[in-house]
Amino acid sequence: MIGTTRLIAALAFPLALSGCVTGADYSRKEAGFTSVANKTATVTAKETVWIQDQNQARSAAAQVKSLLARTKPLDVETAVQIALLNNKGLQAAYADLGDSAADAWQSTMFINPTVSIGTTGIGTPELQAFKTIEGMITTNILALATKNRDIAIADTRFRQAQLIAAVKTLQVAADTRRAWISAVASWENVGQLQHAQAAADAASELAEKLGETGAMAKGAQAREHVFVAELAAETAKARLAARLAKEDLTRLMGLWGSDLDYRVPNGLPPLPKSVVRRDTIEAEALRNRIDLQIAKLELEATARSYGLTEATRYVTDLEILTGFETEREIEDDERKTRTTAQLELEFAIPIFDTGKARMRKSELAYMRAANLLAEKAVNVRSEARSAYEAYRSHYDIARHYRNSVVPLRTKVEEQSLLTYNGMISNTFELLTDTRDKINSILLSVNAKRDFWLAEADLAPAIYGGGATKAAAETEVAAASENSAGGGH
């Protein structure tokens, strides 16, 4: 009974200590996701969900179908909302957040004690007369002493995982916006090329008739015919590019089956009347960039890991063993039983490994994290400046095409039509001016597309989630693991 009491007391020791730490926040099914949803909603003004059961999956699917049904053609804001509800890669990123929450929850639990019970004297009656029963429980004292530090490190990693999930959400939103712009601009190019094709077909047909009458040389006819052939090839290429661009959008929205029958507009929105001034865009980026916050948490986690290494530099494994030993003897037909309590302490003697190598690795990990944070701050400011410069310049270029180049080409075409009606110029001069106007319109469409893409890059430059930042976020995640151990 004495041995049993001591055994129960030893088992209860770490369990009592673990009662001081709660894992309730980490154990929730959607631990940390509310913070992610709120942070990203501020930037995107859109809803995102973490689907973890069939009811949530059906609700999200119904919402996607409703958005597709009532928005024809599909506008950019609806496309972004569908992607945030339906992108499976985003759901995988949220699963990583749940995995980090489980790790943090696990850190609040102590290592289970090891219990061993044995006996001697089994066999002949002579040996059984001197039977001995031994029981022992082993608990790692060092794990108990460093528990708070382990929890702090796990909590930092959990907060880091929240930010990484937020970056992934912003990235999906930004990529979807870019894909929609590219798809719409591609179909607008197809429309303009079809107009050019009609003009080229008319010129080719006229050249053929004039050739039949002998009024046009064969070389001149061939030039008109080859232009039609080349333009047909360009139109086919543009149509292929438009279909592929739409597929990029489809993948980001996670659509398949009957949902693929959606339409995008035939043209991009007109340019805004003016650009948004961002005189403090560098400060905004330094204050709001989520990937910069991830780098800060990486430095914090590395510093905590360094402190833990320093605390366990000399002793890496310290265990306390408590238990009992019961001996039974038979002497002069009288049975005697004696129970003795035991207490042992086991630890490694740092004769060969003094922990210097582990300390050096921790120092280098901290220096690496500090330098990566400094580099990230420099890059964030530069990326913010570049994004605004591209936004401002592409607006000026697109406006120049809209206000100067296209109107001048239109005026040339109108004058050519007047001279043609007055029989001053011939048909081919008129068709040439019409083709030149269409080429200028194509350049204008591309300039407008570049502006809207630059506008879509502003938010990622300030908050994070740009496509060019994906590799950087992958590196941060790897470092965390290393430190932890129309009609279309």
XYZ file of C-alpha atoms in Angstrom:
488
model
C 0.000 0.000 0.000
C 2.875 2.345 0.765
C 4.445 1.648 -2.633
C 1.110 2.134 -4.394
C 0.531 5.462 -2.653
C 3.942 6.750 -3.639
C 3.388 5.581 -7.190
C 0.111 7.464 -7.469
C 1.681 10.574 -5.951
C 4.555 10.459 -8.421
C 2.146 10.075 -11.326
C 0.054 12.986 -10.115
C 3.063 15.341 -9.821
C 3.415 16.306 -13.488
C -0.338 16.211 -14.004
C -0.813 18.769 -11.263
C 1.771 21.016 -12.838
C 0.122 20.712 -16.233
C -3.068 22.037 -14.725
C -1.401 25.431 -14.503
C -1.257 25.643 -18.298
C -4.353 25.702 -20.467
C -4.532 24.582 -24.070
C -8.147 25.663 -24.553
C -7.340 28.378 -27.114
C -5.238 26.015 -29.208
C -7.692 23.140 -28.984
C -10.570 24.956 -30.644
C -11.487 23.624 -34.088
C -10.874 26.990 -35.772
C -8.060 28.168 -33.522
C -6.477 31.333 -34.922
C -8.694 31.549 -38.007
C -10.817 34.449 -36.742
C -7.713 36.617 -36.625
C -6.816 35.595 -40.186
C -10.322 36.312 -41.498
C -10.502 39.718 -39.812
C -7.045 40.777 -40.960
C -7.646 39.831 -44.590
C -11.187 41.237 -44.681
C -9.745 44.664 -43.858
C -7.675 44.518 -47.061
C -9.922 42.596 -49.470
C -13.388 43.513 -48.116
C -14.237 39.870 -48.786
C -15.275 36.852 -46.732
C -13.095 33.788 -46.381
C -14.023 30.484 -44.748
C -12.209 27.501 -43.324
C -14.108 24.415 -44.467
C -13.785 21.520 -42.020
C -16.970 19.491 -42.439
C -19.583 18.551 -45.029
C -22.078 21.194 -43.937
C -19.541 23.963 -44.389
C -18.517 22.519 -47.758
C -22.117 22.442 -48.990
C -22.734 25.984 -47.758
C -19.635 27.316 -49.540
C -20.531 25.466 -52.764
C -24.060 26.894 -52.694
C -22.678 30.391 -52.158
C -20.322 29.974 -55.127
C -23.150 28.800 -57.399
C -25.286 31.728 -56.306
C -22.519 34.223 -57.090
C -21.961 32.683 -60.536
C -25.677 32.655 -61.307
C -26.414 36.275 -60.431
C -23.245 37.871 -61.837
C -23.146 37.693 -65.634
C -20.659 38.546 -66.934
C -18.364 37.809 -64.009
C -16.880 40.968 -62.489
C -13.543 41.125 -60.692
C -14.922 41.507 -57.161
C -17.136 38.444 -57.541
C -14.221 36.461 -58.958
C -12.096 37.313 -55.917
C -14.906 36.348 -53.531
C -15.397 33.003 -55.278
C -11.671 32.272 -55.072
C -11.602 32.981 -51.318
C -14.531 30.607 -50.820
C -13.502 27.863 -53.214
C -9.702 27.773 -53.674
C -8.472 24.398 -52.391
C -4.878 25.518 -51.977
C -6.143 28.162 -49.571
C -7.931 25.482 -47.569
C -4.646 23.573 -47.409
C -2.963 26.687 -45.987
C -5.657 26.878 -43.315
C -4.974 23.230 -42.493
C -1.343 24.223 -41.890
C -2.644 26.799 -39.419
C -4.586 24.067 -37.633
C -1.460 21.926 -37.567
C 0.448 24.750 -35.898
C -2.354 25.160 -33.348
C -2.120 21.444 -32.568
C 1.644 21.793 -32.068
C 1.072 24.691 -29.678
C -1.588 22.672 -27.855
C 0.825 19.747 -27.612
C 3.473 22.027 -26.097
C 1.182 22.682 -23.122
C 1.165 18.979 -22.277
C 3.920 17.328 -20.286
C 5.755 14.231 -21.383
C 4.007 11.156 -20.035
C 5.891 9.557 -17.155
C 7.307 6.069 -17.626
C 6.231 3.369 -15.179
C 8.101 0.081 -14.677
C 7.154 -2.767 -12.324
C 9.092 -5.989 -11.943
C 9.561 -8.950 -9.604
C 12.165 -11.548 -8.761
C 11.807 -14.964 -7.224
C 9.559 -16.466 -9.859
C 10.105 -20.164 -10.285
C 10.825 -22.719 -7.564
C 9.306 -22.423 -4.084
C 12.768 -21.806 -2.684
C 13.160 -18.661 -4.824
C 9.611 -17.508 -4.153
C 10.441 -17.393 -0.474
C 12.697 -14.426 -1.220
C 10.434 -12.640 -3.743
C 11.148 -8.954 -4.398
C 8.735 -6.554 -6.179
C 10.110 -3.298 -7.577
C 8.217 -0.348 -9.092
C 9.652 2.809 -10.640
C 8.303 5.945 -12.334
C 10.528 8.201 -14.425
C 9.826 11.891 -15.045
C 11.967 14.334 -17.014
C 12.620 17.239 -14.638
C 14.304 19.350 -17.320
C 11.147 19.248 -19.436
C 9.197 20.537 -16.446
C 11.704 23.311 -15.769
C 11.694 24.569 -19.373
C 7.959 24.133 -19.960
C 7.104 27.840 -20.024
C 9.838 28.526 -22.586
C 8.618 25.702 -24.797
C 5.078 27.056 -24.664
C 6.275 30.585 -25.499
C 8.174 29.300 -28.546
C 5.183 27.268 -29.734
C 2.890 30.260 -29.270
C 5.216 32.430 -31.358
C 5.192 29.799 -34.089
C 1.394 29.700 -33.903
C 1.137 33.472 -34.336
C 3.557 33.174 -37.234
C 1.347 30.509 -38.826
C -1.626 32.868 -38.555
C 0.264 35.526 -40.488
C 1.411 33.013 -43.109
C -2.225 31.954 -43.627
C -3.191 35.622 -43.966
C -0.453 36.157 -46.572
C -1.704 33.134 -48.520
C -5.239 34.544 -48.438
C -4.090 37.936 -49.734
C -2.004 36.197 -52.388
C -4.979 34.223 -53.694
C -7.060 37.407 -53.804
C -4.342 39.355 -55.652
C -3.620 36.523 -58.105
C -7.330 36.184 -58.887
C -7.631 39.913 -59.525
C -4.640 39.807 -61.888
C -5.998 36.718 -63.667
C -9.367 38.407 -64.237
C -7.676 41.515 -65.669
C -5.501 39.412 -67.976
C -8.457 37.321 -69.175
C -10.661 40.327 -69.929
C -7.835 42.198 -71.670
C -7.085 39.118 -73.767
C -10.680 38.859 -74.978
C -10.707 42.585 -75.691
C -7.635 42.069 -77.893
C -9.449 39.269 -79.706
C -12.338 41.634 -80.437
C -10.038 44.318 -81.833
C -8.192 41.796 -83.999
C -11.510 40.566 -85.366
C -12.306 44.136 -86.409
C -8.928 44.344 -88.113
C -9.620 40.996 -89.758
C -12.821 42.352 -91.283
C -10.958 45.330 -92.756
C -8.188 43.067 -94.053
C -10.697 40.675 -95.627
C -12.324 43.606 -97.437
C -8.948 44.775 -98.758
C -8.007 41.263 -99.860
C -11.314 40.753 -101.640
C -10.990 44.114 -103.397
C -7.414 43.310 -104.443
C -8.579 40.030 -105.926
C -11.308 41.742 -107.997
C -8.946 44.466 -109.182
C -6.472 41.776 -110.151
C -9.108 40.070 -112.252
C -9.606 43.321 -114.184
C -5.875 43.861 -114.554
C -5.955 47.077 -112.484
C -3.682 45.662 -109.745
C -0.371 43.857 -110.075
C 0.045 40.374 -108.659
C 2.706 41.571 -106.179
C 0.338 44.108 -104.680
C -2.396 41.475 -104.502
C -0.044 39.088 -102.710
C 0.791 41.735 -100.122
C -2.879 42.135 -99.247
C -3.461 38.379 -99.158
C -0.460 37.681 -96.925
C -1.554 40.391 -94.515
C -4.918 38.640 -94.165
C -3.188 35.296 -93.575
C -0.841 36.734 -90.961
C -3.682 38.549 -89.214
C -5.683 35.316 -89.074
C -2.752 33.630 -87.352
C -2.431 36.519 -84.882
C -6.140 36.343 -84.143
C -5.905 32.594 -83.504
C -2.959 33.153 -81.158
C -4.843 35.900 -79.334
C -7.888 33.647 -78.949
C -5.700 30.867 -77.543
C -4.073 33.311 -75.100
C -7.535 34.471 -74.013
C -8.715 30.906 -73.396
C -5.590 30.082 -71.407
C -5.973 33.294 -69.393
C -9.541 32.308 -68.576
C -8.296 28.885 -67.468
C -5.857 30.583 -65.083
C -8.815 32.405 -63.584
C -10.821 29.182 -63.421
C -8.072 27.392 -61.506
C -7.767 30.180 -58.952
C -11.530 30.146 -58.392
C -11.449 26.350 -57.993
C -14.260 25.802 -60.523
C -15.062 22.616 -62.387
C -17.991 20.794 -63.955
C -21.053 22.904 -64.736
C -19.493 25.947 -63.066
C -17.075 26.346 -65.986
C -19.791 27.914 -68.134
C -19.220 31.467 -66.925
C -18.533 34.596 -68.950
C -16.124 37.461 -68.480
C -16.655 40.956 -69.925
C -15.432 41.797 -73.407
C -13.500 44.828 -72.252
C -11.700 46.295 -69.234
C -13.214 49.159 -67.251
C -12.242 52.662 -68.416
C -9.377 54.457 -66.743
C -10.245 56.352 -63.549
C -10.358 60.134 -63.725
C -7.265 60.414 -61.523
C -4.772 58.268 -59.660
C -4.673 57.761 -55.909
C -1.844 59.623 -54.227
C 0.270 57.489 -51.896
C 2.892 59.891 -50.570
C 3.442 57.726 -47.476
C 3.349 54.348 -49.154
C 6.711 53.292 -47.656
C 5.509 53.979 -44.127
C 2.229 52.179 -44.856
C 4.121 49.138 -46.117
C 6.457 49.034 -43.113
C 3.453 49.283 -40.817
C 1.178 46.809 -42.572
C 3.246 44.257 -44.520
C 2.378 40.872 -43.082
C 5.501 39.167 -44.397
C 7.564 41.720 -42.461
C 5.611 40.792 -39.322
C 6.382 37.138 -40.041
C 10.100 37.969 -40.182
C 9.821 39.798 -36.843
C 8.187 36.765 -35.250
C 10.896 34.579 -36.755
C 13.495 36.694 -34.950
C 11.454 36.487 -31.735
C 11.117 32.703 -31.976
C 14.813 32.326 -32.714
C 15.693 34.470 -29.708
C 13.474 32.311 -27.487
C 15.066 29.160 -28.890
C 18.487 30.645 -28.179
C 17.480 31.247 -24.565
C 16.256 27.673 -24.247
C 19.519 26.328 -25.661
C 21.471 28.461 -23.229
C 19.391 27.205 -20.310
C 20.018 23.564 -21.263
C 23.588 23.989 -22.443
C 25.216 21.652 -19.926
C 22.360 19.358 -18.986
C 20.246 18.058 -21.831
C 18.502 15.207 -20.021
C 17.629 15.326 -16.329
C 15.309 12.669 -14.959
C 13.981 11.887 -11.503
C 13.076 8.310 -10.653
C 10.701 7.579 -7.774
C 9.321 4.214 -6.745
C 9.279 1.432 -4.161
C 10.811 -1.954 -3.442
C 8.921 -4.674 -1.555
C 10.795 -7.700 -0.188
C 9.136 -10.801 1.209
C 10.949 -13.471 3.280
C 9.794 -16.629 5.070
C 11.771 -17.448 8.178
C 10.735 -20.068 10.750
C 7.378 -20.389 8.990
C 6.840 -16.652 9.551
C 6.349 -14.362 6.515
C 8.020 -10.951 6.720
C 7.394 -8.128 4.234
C 9.440 -4.911 4.004
C 8.680 -1.985 1.656
C 11.338 0.623 0.954
C 10.851 3.894 -0.938
C 13.400 4.783 -3.651
C 14.492 8.074 -5.188
C 17.056 8.351 -7.969
C 18.335 11.171 -10.156
C 19.770 10.543 -13.603
C 21.602 13.032 -15.820
C 24.342 13.091 -18.421
C 27.772 14.357 -17.354
C 28.978 17.013 -19.870
C 32.528 15.706 -20.193
C 32.732 15.536 -23.979
C 29.773 17.611 -25.194
C 29.752 20.920 -23.303
C 27.039 22.425 -25.487
C 29.318 24.877 -27.301
C 28.359 23.592 -30.735
C 24.657 23.916 -29.977
C 25.212 27.430 -28.658
C 27.082 28.375 -31.822
C 24.273 27.069 -34.023
C 21.753 29.069 -32.004
C 23.853 32.227 -32.324
C 24.109 31.788 -36.088
C 20.368 31.138 -36.368
C 19.686 34.386 -34.507
C 22.108 36.330 -36.701
C 20.501 34.843 -39.806
C 17.001 35.838 -38.666
C 18.154 39.351 -37.770
C 19.764 39.902 -41.166
C 16.769 38.464 -43.005
C 14.523 40.888 -41.108
C 16.753 43.829 -42.031
C 16.803 42.731 -45.669
C 13.030 42.320 -45.649
C 12.570 45.878 -44.348
C 14.774 47.265 -47.143
C 12.949 45.217 -49.767
C 9.512 46.187 -48.475
C 10.266 49.888 -48.848
C 11.708 49.364 -52.317
C 8.781 47.203 -53.447
C 6.309 49.804 -52.207
C 8.083 52.565 -54.153
C 8.285 50.391 -57.266
C 4.605 49.456 -57.083
C 3.489 53.069 -56.835
C 5.902 54.174 -59.576
C 4.508 51.482 -61.894
C 0.947 52.446 -60.984
C 1.534 56.134 -61.645
C 3.537 55.646 -64.861
C 1.197 53.075 -66.396
C -1.685 55.452 -65.762
C 0.109 58.219 -67.660
C 0.940 55.848 -70.529
C -2.605 54.482 -70.793
C -4.063 57.971 -70.606
C -1.659 59.115 -73.346
C -2.932 56.385 -75.664
C -6.528 57.176 -74.772
C -6.263 60.964 -75.076
C -3.667 61.386 -77.831
C -2.721 58.357 -79.905
C -6.154 56.814 -80.528
C -7.889 60.178 -81.217
C -5.173 61.100 -83.708
C -5.473 57.750 -85.472
C -9.241 58.205 -85.559
C -8.800 61.649 -87.070
C -6.433 60.251 -89.713
C -8.983 57.594 -90.590
C -11.774 60.180 -90.827
C -9.703 62.386 -93.122
C -8.802 59.388 -95.229
C -12.507 58.585 -95.548
C -13.210 62.157 -96.698
C -10.510 62.066 -99.331
C -11.733 58.662 -100.454
C -15.290 59.976 -100.817
C -13.875 62.881 -102.807
C -12.025 60.372 -104.988
C -8.688 61.905 -103.938
C -7.322 58.718 -102.332
C -7.915 55.082 -103.172
C -9.492 52.253 -101.174
C -6.219 50.741 -100.064
C -5.057 53.969 -98.439
C -8.301 54.053 -96.478
C -7.920 50.423 -95.389
C -4.295 51.020 -94.389
C -5.322 53.924 -92.160
C -8.069 51.770 -90.643
C -5.569 48.996 -89.857
C -3.183 51.509 -88.280
C -5.990 52.770 -86.085
C -6.793 49.227 -84.944
C -3.119 48.652 -84.092
C -3.134 51.796 -81.960
C -6.293 50.593 -80.219
C -4.557 47.281 -79.455
C -1.634 49.169 -77.910
C -4.133 51.241 -75.927
C -5.860 48.091 -74.625
C -2.509 46.669 -73.517
C -1.592 49.945 -71.815
C -4.923 49.950 -69.984
C -4.338 46.315 -68.952
C -0.874 47.211 -67.596
C -2.399 50.019 -65.543
C -5.046 47.802 -63.960
C -2.416 45.156 -63.207
C -0.240 47.820 -61.565
C -3.266 48.984 -59.584
C -3.841 45.377 -58.458
C -0.197 45.240 -57.264
C -0.619 48.215 -54.907
C -2.416 46.313 -52.149
C 0.132 43.438 -52.096
C 2.934 46.007 -51.930
C 1.360 47.556 -48.825
C -0.082 44.492 -47.083
C 1.710 41.495 -48.612
C 0.544 38.587 -50.698
C 2.140 39.527 -53.985
C 2.867 36.727 -56.452
C 6.546 37.646 -56.433
C 6.631 37.159 -52.661
C 5.581 33.497 -52.726
C 9.148 32.212 -52.759
C 10.031 34.469 -49.845
C 7.144 33.130 -47.751
C 8.278 29.576 -48.518
C 11.744 30.463 -47.253
C 10.276 31.908 -44.045
C 8.265 28.727 -43.456
C 11.379 26.605 -44.016
C 13.358 28.788 -41.622
C 10.637 28.351 -39.007
C 10.891 24.578 -39.263
C 14.669 24.681 -39.006
C 14.596 26.951 -35.971
C 12.003 24.768 -34.322
C 14.023 21.834 -34.957
C -18.715 38.445 -72.644
C -19.674 35.162 -74.286
C -16.318 33.627 -73.389
